Amino acid sequence: MESEIKKYKTKHWHLLDDGRVVCDVCPRHCSLRDGKKGACFIREAFEGEIVLTSYGYATGFAIDPVEKKPLNHFYPGTRVYSFGTAGCNLGCKYCQNWHISKSRDHSILSAQASPEDVAGMAVAHQCKSVAFTYNDPVIFWEYARDTAIECHNLGLKTIAVSAGYMCETPREEFYAHIDAANIDLKSISDHFYRKLCSGSLAPVLDTLLYLKQETDVWLEITTLLIPGWNDNPREIEQLSRWISDNLGDNVPLHFSGFHPDFKLTNIDRTPLDTLLQARDIALKTGLNYVYTGNILNENSESTYCPHCHNIVLHRHRYQLRHNHITPQGECMHCHSPIPGRF
């Protein structure tokens, strides 16, 4: 399989005097000898440059509700055509898609599809959007970008589900073609990123600031709460305060429940009470739209108008039951604006 995969030439790299090639897509800046792969495993040094080895290949496709990304304020109730490739540029010990993101076997890339093919299949399945997800589109951003262009040509929207660990120039080129993003803010602690993810916090915060301040991309944030690691009420308040102060009170925040997986199997699942407490802290901090995920709770899955406090989007298990938002984005009860894309 690997010999059949095209080596797609990329441009964000530079050469060192000793012949190594440095990849400049993400802050890891992998320094590679010819034939060696980066930490993501799908970007490789080849004949003095960096090539992408997963262009045009996916681990499979699925049709999801947009709420499963999770995006609660981006065309609620619509269908999304979702796909990813293999590999990842972070090393999260608790990865819940590890069989894809940690794969070192190109045979997992079993579905071949050009950007035109992906867009065409999304239309055929009556989807509103295409999502680059399951593993991080940062590492296959050229394939995702070209697919996004084809999607826009057919009137589709595009979604990136990402950890936001990306360098400035490729980030600008990628998000110029993205309509919505859910960024995984794993913690507000750099110690957490270094110990559990083999990364650092600052580049993720830079991505969040960039998306909110310099683009029209609709932004939502997810934080997976791991008992004993990032579920301390003080840290939850600090994270919520950073979002409020830097991104505004209307950026939706999703607290997601952890389950033991990959290399972090000695920790129990996140209790519902922990998620609800985090939601309460974030709301008290001033955030208007805070949700819980991975645990069934209709109250914290649904969207409330912050002005009249009525439910405007009633959800159950990622399914939209009732929509009380006008096409103009106003609460049907009090006509106050609800931020999002509707």
Short mmCIF file of N, CA and C in Angstrom, two decimals, residues 26-198:
data_model
loop_
_atom_site.label_atom_id
_atom_site.label_comp_id
_atom_site.label_asym_id
_atom_site.label_seq_id
_atom_site.Cartn_x
_atom_site.Cartn_y
_atom_site.Cartn_z
N CYS A 26 3.90 22.68 11.77
CA CYS A 26 3.47 22.78 13.16
C CYS A 26 4.65 23.10 14.06
N PRO A 27 4.39 23.49 15.30
CA PRO A 27 5.46 23.93 16.20
C PRO A 27 6.45 22.86 16.60
N ARG A 28 6.24 21.62 16.20
CA ARG A 28 7.22 20.57 16.50
C ARG A 28 8.49 20.77 15.67
N HIS A 29 8.33 21.33 14.46
CA HIS A 29 9.47 21.59 13.56
C HIS A 29 10.37 20.36 13.46
N CYS A 30 9.81 19.23 13.06
CA CYS A 30 10.57 18.00 12.94
C CYS A 30 11.72 18.18 11.96
N SER A 31 12.90 17.77 12.38
CA SER A 31 14.12 17.87 11.59
C SER A 31 14.48 16.48 11.08
N LEU A 32 14.40 16.26 9.76
CA LEU A 32 14.40 14.92 9.21
C LEU A 32 15.48 14.68 8.17
N ARG A 33 16.10 13.52 8.27
CA ARG A 33 16.97 13.02 7.21
C ARG A 33 16.11 12.40 6.11
N ASP A 34 16.68 12.26 4.93
CA ASP A 34 15.93 11.73 3.80
C ASP A 34 15.36 10.35 4.13
N GLY A 35 14.08 10.18 3.85
CA GLY A 35 13.40 8.92 4.09
C GLY A 35 12.77 8.80 5.46
N LYS A 36 13.02 9.76 6.35
CA LYS A 36 12.46 9.73 7.68
C LYS A 36 11.14 10.50 7.74
N LYS A 37 10.23 10.02 8.60
CA LYS A 37 8.93 10.66 8.76
C LYS A 37 8.90 11.49 10.04
N GLY A 38 8.07 12.52 10.03
CA GLY A 38 7.90 13.36 11.20
C GLY A 38 7.08 12.67 12.27
N ALA A 39 6.87 13.38 13.39
CA ALA A 39 6.09 12.82 14.49
C ALA A 39 4.67 12.47 14.07
N CYS A 40 4.16 13.17 13.07
CA CYS A 40 2.80 12.91 12.58
C CYS A 40 2.73 11.64 11.75
N PHE A 41 3.87 11.19 11.25
CA PHE A 41 4.06 9.97 10.48
C PHE A 41 3.60 10.07 9.02
N ILE A 42 2.93 11.13 8.63
CA ILE A 42 2.50 11.20 7.23
C ILE A 42 3.20 12.31 6.45
N ARG A 43 4.07 13.06 7.10
CA ARG A 43 4.91 14.02 6.39
C ARG A 43 6.34 13.49 6.46
N GLU A 44 7.01 13.44 5.30
CA GLU A 44 8.26 12.70 5.16
C GLU A 44 9.29 13.55 4.40
N ALA A 45 10.56 13.40 4.81
CA ALA A 45 11.65 14.01 4.06
C ALA A 45 11.95 13.13 2.85
N PHE A 46 11.91 13.74 1.67
CA PHE A 46 12.10 12.97 0.44
C PHE A 46 12.83 13.85 -0.59
N GLU A 47 14.04 13.44 -0.92
CA GLU A 47 14.85 14.13 -1.92
C GLU A 47 14.98 15.63 -1.62
N GLY A 48 15.26 15.94 -0.35
CA GLY A 48 15.55 17.31 0.03
C GLY A 48 14.36 18.21 0.25
N GLU A 49 13.17 17.63 0.41
CA GLU A 49 11.97 18.42 0.72
C GLU A 49 11.02 17.59 1.55
N ILE A 50 9.92 18.22 1.98
CA ILE A 50 8.91 17.50 2.75
C ILE A 50 7.75 17.16 1.84
N VAL A 51 7.33 15.90 1.89
CA VAL A 51 6.17 15.46 1.10
C VAL A 51 5.09 14.95 2.05
N LEU A 52 3.85 15.03 1.59
CA LEU A 52 2.70 14.49 2.32
C LEU A 52 2.35 13.14 1.71
N THR A 53 2.25 12.11 2.54
CA THR A 53 2.04 10.76 2.02
C THR A 53 0.60 10.27 2.17
N SER A 54 -0.31 11.15 2.59
CA SER A 54 -1.70 10.71 2.73
C SER A 54 -2.66 11.50 1.84
N TYR A 55 -2.12 12.27 0.91
CA TYR A 55 -2.99 13.08 0.04
C TYR A 55 -3.87 12.15 -0.81
N GLY A 56 -5.18 12.38 -0.73
CA GLY A 56 -6.11 11.60 -1.53
C GLY A 56 -6.55 10.29 -0.90
N TYR A 57 -6.13 10.06 0.36
CA TYR A 57 -6.49 8.82 1.04
C TYR A 57 -7.10 9.13 2.39
N ALA A 58 -8.09 8.34 2.79
CA ALA A 58 -8.76 8.54 4.07
C ALA A 58 -8.92 7.21 4.78
N THR A 59 -9.18 7.29 6.07
CA THR A 59 -9.45 6.08 6.85
C THR A 59 -10.91 5.66 6.74
N GLY A 60 -11.70 6.46 6.06
CA GLY A 60 -13.11 6.15 5.90
C GLY A 60 -13.96 7.40 6.00
N PHE A 61 -15.24 7.26 5.69
CA PHE A 61 -16.16 8.39 5.67
C PHE A 61 -17.39 8.06 6.50
N ALA A 62 -18.00 9.09 7.07
CA ALA A 62 -19.21 8.90 7.87
C ALA A 62 -20.10 10.13 7.73
N ILE A 63 -21.38 9.93 7.95
CA ILE A 63 -22.34 11.04 7.96
C ILE A 63 -22.77 11.26 9.40
N ASP A 64 -22.52 12.45 9.91
CA ASP A 64 -22.77 12.79 11.31
C ASP A 64 -23.71 13.99 11.41
N PRO A 65 -24.42 14.12 12.54
CA PRO A 65 -25.04 15.41 12.82
C PRO A 65 -23.95 16.42 13.16
N VAL A 66 -24.14 17.66 12.78
CA VAL A 66 -23.12 18.68 13.04
C VAL A 66 -22.86 18.82 14.53
N GLU A 67 -23.86 18.51 15.36
CA GLU A 67 -23.70 18.60 16.80
C GLU A 67 -22.66 17.63 17.34
N LYS A 68 -22.29 16.62 16.56
CA LYS A 68 -21.32 15.63 17.02
C LYS A 68 -19.88 16.10 16.84
N LYS A 69 -19.66 17.24 16.20
CA LYS A 69 -18.29 17.68 15.92
C LYS A 69 -17.51 18.14 17.15
N PRO A 70 -17.97 18.78 18.20
CA PRO A 70 -19.32 19.34 18.33
C PRO A 70 -19.38 20.81 17.90
N LEU A 71 -20.41 21.12 17.13
CA LEU A 71 -20.74 22.50 16.78
C LEU A 71 -22.23 22.69 17.04
N ASN A 72 -22.57 23.55 17.99
CA ASN A 72 -23.97 23.74 18.37
C ASN A 72 -24.59 24.99 17.79
N HIS A 73 -23.77 25.85 17.19
CA HIS A 73 -24.27 27.12 16.65
C HIS A 73 -23.96 27.26 15.16
N PHE A 74 -23.71 26.15 14.49
CA PHE A 74 -23.36 26.18 13.07
C PHE A 74 -24.33 25.29 12.30
N TYR A 75 -25.35 25.93 11.71
CA TYR A 75 -26.41 25.23 10.97
C TYR A 75 -26.91 24.02 11.75
N PRO A 76 -27.50 24.26 12.93
CA PRO A 76 -27.96 23.16 13.80
C PRO A 76 -28.90 22.21 13.08
N GLY A 77 -28.73 20.92 13.38
CA GLY A 77 -29.60 19.90 12.82
C GLY A 77 -29.22 19.42 11.44
N THR A 78 -28.15 19.96 10.86
CA THR A 78 -27.76 19.56 9.51
C THR A 78 -26.79 18.38 9.55
N ARG A 79 -26.62 17.77 8.37
CA ARG A 79 -25.74 16.61 8.22
C ARG A 79 -24.36 17.02 7.75
N VAL A 80 -23.36 16.30 8.24
CA VAL A 80 -21.96 16.59 7.91
C VAL A 80 -21.30 15.33 7.36
N TYR A 81 -20.59 15.49 6.26
CA TYR A 81 -19.80 14.39 5.69
C TYR A 81 -18.41 14.46 6.30
N SER A 82 -18.04 13.47 7.10
CA SER A 82 -16.83 13.53 7.92
C SER A 82 -15.78 12.54 7.44
N PHE A 83 -14.52 12.98 7.48
CA PHE A 83 -13.43 12.04 7.19
C PHE A 83 -12.13 12.53 7.79
N GLY A 84 -11.19 11.62 7.92
CA GLY A 84 -9.85 11.94 8.38
C GLY A 84 -8.85 11.04 7.70
N THR A 85 -7.57 11.22 8.04
CA THR A 85 -6.53 10.36 7.48
C THR A 85 -5.90 9.59 8.65
N ALA A 86 -4.60 9.44 8.65
CA ALA A 86 -3.90 8.76 9.74
C ALA A 86 -2.89 9.72 10.35
N GLY A 87 -2.44 9.41 11.57
CA GLY A 87 -1.40 10.19 12.20
C GLY A 87 -1.91 11.40 12.97
N CYS A 88 -1.01 12.03 13.73
CA CYS A 88 -1.32 13.24 14.49
C CYS A 88 -0.01 13.90 14.89
N ASN A 89 -0.04 15.21 15.07
CA ASN A 89 1.18 15.93 15.46
C ASN A 89 1.28 16.17 16.96
N LEU A 90 0.31 15.67 17.73
CA LEU A 90 0.44 15.68 19.19
C LEU A 90 0.49 14.23 19.68
N GLY A 91 0.94 14.06 20.90
CA GLY A 91 1.10 12.71 21.45
C GLY A 91 0.26 12.48 22.68
N CYS A 92 -1.03 12.77 22.60
CA CYS A 92 -1.92 12.69 23.76
C CYS A 92 -2.02 11.25 24.28
N LYS A 93 -1.69 11.06 25.54
CA LYS A 93 -1.69 9.72 26.13
C LYS A 93 -3.10 9.17 26.31
N TYR A 94 -4.10 10.02 26.18
CA TYR A 94 -5.49 9.60 26.39
C TYR A 94 -6.29 9.65 25.10
N CYS A 95 -5.63 9.69 23.97
CA CYS A 95 -6.32 9.87 22.68
C CYS A 95 -7.46 8.88 22.51
N GLN A 96 -8.63 9.38 22.18
CA GLN A 96 -9.82 8.53 22.04
C GLN A 96 -10.06 8.10 20.59
N ASN A 97 -9.18 8.55 19.69
CA ASN A 97 -9.17 8.05 18.31
C ASN A 97 -7.80 7.47 17.99
N TRP A 98 -7.16 6.85 18.99
CA TRP A 98 -5.76 6.45 18.86
C TRP A 98 -5.52 5.44 17.74
N HIS A 99 -6.51 4.61 17.44
CA HIS A 99 -6.32 3.61 16.39
C HIS A 99 -6.14 4.25 15.02
N ILE A 100 -6.58 5.53 14.90
CA ILE A 100 -6.36 6.30 13.67
C ILE A 100 -5.19 7.25 13.83
N SER A 101 -5.23 8.05 14.88
CA SER A 101 -4.24 9.12 15.03
C SER A 101 -2.84 8.58 15.34
N LYS A 102 -2.75 7.39 15.94
CA LYS A 102 -1.45 6.82 16.28
C LYS A 102 -1.02 5.71 15.32
N SER A 103 -1.77 5.52 14.27
CA SER A 103 -1.45 4.46 13.32
C SER A 103 -0.13 4.74 12.62
N ARG A 104 0.69 3.70 12.48
CA ARG A 104 1.93 3.77 11.72
C ARG A 104 1.89 2.87 10.50
N ASP A 105 0.68 2.49 10.13
CA ASP A 105 0.47 1.57 9.02
C ASP A 105 -0.37 2.25 7.95
N HIS A 106 0.23 2.48 6.78
CA HIS A 106 -0.50 3.16 5.72
C HIS A 106 -1.70 2.35 5.21
N SER A 107 -1.76 1.07 5.55
CA SER A 107 -2.90 0.28 5.07
C SER A 107 -4.21 0.74 5.68
N ILE A 108 -4.13 1.52 6.78
CA ILE A 108 -5.36 2.05 7.38
C ILE A 108 -6.00 3.08 6.46
N LEU A 109 -5.21 3.64 5.53
CA LEU A 109 -5.74 4.61 4.57
C LEU A 109 -6.40 3.84 3.43
N SER A 110 -7.52 3.24 3.73
CA SER A 110 -8.13 2.28 2.82
C SER A 110 -9.07 2.90 1.80
N ALA A 111 -9.45 4.16 2.00
CA ALA A 111 -10.41 4.80 1.11
C ALA A 111 -9.72 5.86 0.27
N GLN A 112 -9.69 5.67 -1.02
CA GLN A 112 -9.07 6.64 -1.92
C GLN A 112 -10.14 7.59 -2.45
N ALA A 113 -9.89 8.89 -2.34
CA ALA A 113 -10.87 9.87 -2.79
C ALA A 113 -10.18 11.20 -3.08
N SER A 114 -10.37 11.70 -4.26
CA SER A 114 -9.84 13.02 -4.61
C SER A 114 -10.68 14.09 -3.92
N PRO A 115 -10.18 15.32 -3.85
CA PRO A 115 -11.01 16.40 -3.30
C PRO A 115 -12.36 16.52 -4.02
N GLU A 116 -12.35 16.34 -5.34
CA GLU A 116 -13.60 16.41 -6.09
C GLU A 116 -14.54 15.27 -5.69
N ASP A 117 -13.96 14.09 -5.47
CA ASP A 117 -14.77 12.94 -5.05
C ASP A 117 -15.46 13.21 -3.71
N VAL A 118 -14.69 13.75 -2.75
CA VAL A 118 -15.25 13.99 -1.42
C VAL A 118 -16.42 14.97 -1.49
N ALA A 119 -16.21 16.08 -2.21
CA ALA A 119 -17.28 17.07 -2.33
C ALA A 119 -18.51 16.48 -3.02
N GLY A 120 -18.27 15.69 -4.06
CA GLY A 120 -19.39 15.08 -4.78
C GLY A 120 -20.17 14.11 -3.91
N MET A 121 -19.46 13.32 -3.09
CA MET A 121 -20.14 12.37 -2.21
C MET A 121 -20.95 13.10 -1.15
N ALA A 122 -20.43 14.23 -0.66
CA ALA A 122 -21.17 15.00 0.35
C ALA A 122 -22.48 15.52 -0.22
N VAL A 123 -22.43 16.00 -1.44
CA VAL A 123 -23.65 16.47 -2.10
C VAL A 123 -24.63 15.31 -2.31
N ALA A 124 -24.09 14.18 -2.77
CA ALA A 124 -24.94 13.02 -3.03
C ALA A 124 -25.64 12.53 -1.77
N HIS A 125 -25.01 12.71 -0.63
CA HIS A 125 -25.60 12.29 0.64
C HIS A 125 -26.36 13.42 1.33
N GLN A 126 -26.59 14.48 0.61
CA GLN A 126 -27.41 15.61 1.09
C GLN A 126 -26.86 16.22 2.39
N CYS A 127 -25.56 16.38 2.44
CA CYS A 127 -24.92 17.00 3.59
C CYS A 127 -24.77 18.50 3.37
N LYS A 128 -24.82 19.23 4.45
CA LYS A 128 -24.63 20.68 4.40
C LYS A 128 -23.15 21.04 4.38
N SER A 129 -22.33 20.21 5.06
CA SER A 129 -20.92 20.53 5.25
C SER A 129 -20.05 19.29 5.13
N VAL A 130 -18.76 19.54 4.96
CA VAL A 130 -17.74 18.50 5.04
C VAL A 130 -16.82 18.84 6.20
N ALA A 131 -16.54 17.84 7.05
CA ALA A 131 -15.69 18.05 8.23
C ALA A 131 -14.40 17.26 8.10
N PHE A 132 -13.30 17.92 8.40
CA PHE A 132 -11.99 17.29 8.48
C PHE A 132 -11.78 16.97 9.96
N THR A 133 -11.80 15.71 10.31
CA THR A 133 -11.93 15.31 11.71
C THR A 133 -11.34 13.93 11.93
N TYR A 134 -11.57 13.35 13.09
CA TYR A 134 -11.08 12.04 13.53
C TYR A 134 -9.59 12.08 13.88
N ASN A 135 -8.73 12.51 12.94
CA ASN A 135 -7.38 12.91 13.31
C ASN A 135 -7.27 14.39 12.94
N ASP A 136 -6.12 15.02 13.18
CA ASP A 136 -6.07 16.47 13.05
C ASP A 136 -5.76 16.91 11.62
N PRO A 137 -6.61 17.76 11.02
CA PRO A 137 -6.34 18.22 9.65
C PRO A 137 -5.08 19.07 9.52
N VAL A 138 -4.50 19.51 10.63
CA VAL A 138 -3.23 20.23 10.56
C VAL A 138 -2.22 19.45 9.73
N ILE A 139 -2.15 18.14 9.94
CA ILE A 139 -1.09 17.37 9.29
C ILE A 139 -1.40 17.00 7.85
N PHE A 140 -2.69 17.07 7.44
CA PHE A 140 -3.02 16.83 6.03
C PHE A 140 -3.71 18.05 5.43
N TRP A 141 -3.27 19.24 5.86
CA TRP A 141 -4.01 20.45 5.54
C TRP A 141 -4.07 20.73 4.04
N GLU A 142 -3.07 20.32 3.27
CA GLU A 142 -3.13 20.57 1.82
C GLU A 142 -4.27 19.79 1.18
N TYR A 143 -4.43 18.53 1.59
CA TYR A 143 -5.55 17.71 1.12
C TYR A 143 -6.88 18.31 1.58
N ALA A 144 -6.93 18.75 2.85
CA ALA A 144 -8.15 19.37 3.37
C ALA A 144 -8.45 20.68 2.66
N ARG A 145 -7.42 21.48 2.42
CA ARG A 145 -7.62 22.77 1.73
C ARG A 145 -8.20 22.55 0.34
N ASP A 146 -7.61 21.65 -0.43
CA ASP A 146 -8.09 21.41 -1.79
C ASP A 146 -9.51 20.85 -1.78
N THR A 147 -9.80 20.02 -0.79
CA THR A 147 -11.17 19.51 -0.66
C THR A 147 -12.13 20.64 -0.30
N ALA A 148 -11.70 21.54 0.58
CA ALA A 148 -12.54 22.67 0.96
C ALA A 148 -12.87 23.55 -0.24
N ILE A 149 -11.90 23.75 -1.12
CA ILE A 149 -12.13 24.55 -2.32
C ILE A 149 -13.19 23.89 -3.20
N GLU A 150 -13.09 22.58 -3.38
CA GLU A 150 -14.09 21.87 -4.17
C GLU A 150 -15.47 21.91 -3.50
N CYS A 151 -15.48 21.84 -2.17
CA CYS A 151 -16.75 21.93 -1.45
C CYS A 151 -17.42 23.28 -1.68
N HIS A 152 -16.65 24.34 -1.59
CA HIS A 152 -17.22 25.67 -1.81
C HIS A 152 -17.72 25.83 -3.24
N ASN A 153 -17.05 25.18 -4.18
CA ASN A 153 -17.52 25.25 -5.57
C ASN A 153 -18.90 24.63 -5.74
N LEU A 154 -19.24 23.69 -4.84
CA LEU A 154 -20.54 23.01 -4.90
C LEU A 154 -21.53 23.55 -3.87
N GLY A 155 -21.18 24.64 -3.19
CA GLY A 155 -22.09 25.26 -2.23
C GLY A 155 -22.07 24.64 -0.86
N LEU A 156 -21.09 23.80 -0.56
CA LEU A 156 -20.98 23.17 0.76
C LEU A 156 -20.17 24.04 1.71
N LYS A 157 -20.42 23.87 3.00
CA LYS A 157 -19.62 24.51 4.04
C LYS A 157 -18.51 23.55 4.47
N THR A 158 -17.49 24.10 5.15
CA THR A 158 -16.36 23.27 5.57
C THR A 158 -16.06 23.48 7.05
N ILE A 159 -15.65 22.39 7.71
CA ILE A 159 -15.44 22.38 9.16
C ILE A 159 -14.09 21.74 9.46
N ALA A 160 -13.33 22.37 10.34
CA ALA A 160 -12.08 21.79 10.84
C ALA A 160 -12.25 21.46 12.32
N VAL A 161 -11.99 20.21 12.68
CA VAL A 161 -11.96 19.80 14.09
C VAL A 161 -10.50 19.54 14.42
N SER A 162 -9.92 20.41 15.23
CA SER A 162 -8.47 20.44 15.35
C SER A 162 -8.03 20.79 16.76
N ALA A 163 -6.79 20.41 17.09
CA ALA A 163 -6.18 20.82 18.35
C ALA A 163 -5.51 22.18 18.22
N GLY A 164 -5.48 22.75 17.02
CA GLY A 164 -4.96 24.10 16.83
C GLY A 164 -3.46 24.23 16.92
N TYR A 165 -2.73 23.12 16.82
CA TYR A 165 -1.28 23.13 16.97
C TYR A 165 -0.63 23.30 15.60
N MET A 166 -0.54 24.56 15.15
CA MET A 166 -0.17 24.85 13.77
C MET A 166 0.61 26.16 13.68
N CYS A 167 1.53 26.24 12.74
CA CYS A 167 2.32 27.45 12.54
C CYS A 167 1.53 28.51 11.77
N GLU A 168 2.00 29.74 11.85
CA GLU A 168 1.23 30.89 11.39
C GLU A 168 0.92 30.87 9.89
N THR A 169 1.91 30.69 9.04
CA THR A 169 1.67 30.83 7.59
C THR A 169 0.76 29.73 7.05
N PRO A 170 1.03 28.44 7.29
CA PRO A 170 0.08 27.43 6.81
C PRO A 170 -1.29 27.56 7.45
N ARG A 171 -1.34 28.03 8.69
CA ARG A 171 -2.63 28.25 9.35
C ARG A 171 -3.46 29.26 8.57
N GLU A 172 -2.86 30.36 8.16
CA GLU A 172 -3.58 31.36 7.39
C GLU A 172 -4.07 30.79 6.06
N GLU A 173 -3.23 30.01 5.40
CA GLU A 173 -3.61 29.44 4.10
C GLU A 173 -4.74 28.43 4.25
N PHE A 174 -4.71 27.65 5.33
CA PHE A 174 -5.74 26.65 5.56
C PHE A 174 -7.08 27.28 5.91
N TYR A 175 -7.09 28.15 6.92
CA TYR A 175 -8.36 28.68 7.41
C TYR A 175 -9.00 29.70 6.48
N ALA A 176 -8.30 30.10 5.44
CA ALA A 176 -8.93 30.92 4.41
C ALA A 176 -10.04 30.16 3.70
N HIS A 177 -10.06 28.83 3.84
CA HIS A 177 -11.04 28.00 3.15
C HIS A 177 -11.97 27.25 4.09
N ILE A 178 -11.96 27.64 5.38
CA ILE A 178 -12.76 26.94 6.39
C ILE A 178 -13.85 27.86 6.91
N ASP A 179 -15.05 27.30 7.09
CA ASP A 179 -16.19 28.09 7.55
C ASP A 179 -16.42 28.00 9.05
N ALA A 180 -16.05 26.87 9.65
CA ALA A 180 -16.26 26.70 11.10
C ALA A 180 -15.16 25.80 11.64
N ALA A 181 -14.83 26.02 12.92
CA ALA A 181 -13.81 25.20 13.57
C ALA A 181 -14.20 24.92 15.00
N ASN A 182 -13.94 23.69 15.42
CA ASN A 182 -13.97 23.39 16.84
C ASN A 182 -12.53 23.08 17.24
N ILE A 183 -11.98 23.91 18.12
CA ILE A 183 -10.60 23.76 18.55
C ILE A 183 -10.57 23.11 19.92
N ASP A 184 -9.74 22.11 20.06
CA ASP A 184 -9.59 21.37 21.31
C ASP A 184 -8.60 22.10 22.21
N LEU A 185 -9.12 22.86 23.16
CA LEU A 185 -8.28 23.50 24.17
C LEU A 185 -8.18 22.52 25.33
N LYS A 186 -7.10 21.74 25.34
CA LYS A 186 -7.01 20.60 26.24
C LYS A 186 -6.90 21.01 27.70
N SER A 187 -6.30 22.14 27.94
CA SER A 187 -6.11 22.64 29.30
C SER A 187 -5.61 24.07 29.17
N ILE A 188 -5.69 24.82 30.24
CA ILE A 188 -5.09 26.16 30.27
C ILE A 188 -3.70 26.08 30.90
N SER A 189 -3.22 24.86 31.13
CA SER A 189 -1.93 24.61 31.77
C SER A 189 -0.91 24.10 30.76
N ASP A 190 0.23 24.78 30.66
CA ASP A 190 1.29 24.29 29.79
C ASP A 190 1.86 22.97 30.32
N HIS A 191 1.86 22.80 31.63
CA HIS A 191 2.33 21.54 32.23
C HIS A 191 1.50 20.36 31.72
N PHE A 192 0.20 20.54 31.63
CA PHE A 192 -0.68 19.49 31.10
C PHE A 192 -0.27 19.12 29.67
N TYR A 193 -0.08 20.13 28.82
CA TYR A 193 0.29 19.89 27.42
C TYR A 193 1.60 19.12 27.34
N ARG A 194 2.57 19.49 28.15
CA ARG A 194 3.88 18.85 28.08
C ARG A 194 3.85 17.43 28.64
N LYS A 195 3.13 17.19 29.71
CA LYS A 195 3.11 15.87 30.35
C LYS A 195 2.22 14.87 29.62
N LEU A 196 1.06 15.33 29.14
CA LEU A 196 0.10 14.39 28.56
C LEU A 196 0.00 14.45 27.04
N CYS A 197 0.52 15.52 26.42
CA CYS A 197 0.30 15.69 24.98
C CYS A 197 1.58 15.85 24.17
N SER A 198 2.72 15.93 24.83
CA SER A 198 4.00 16.16 24.15
C SER A 198 3.94 17.42 23.29
#
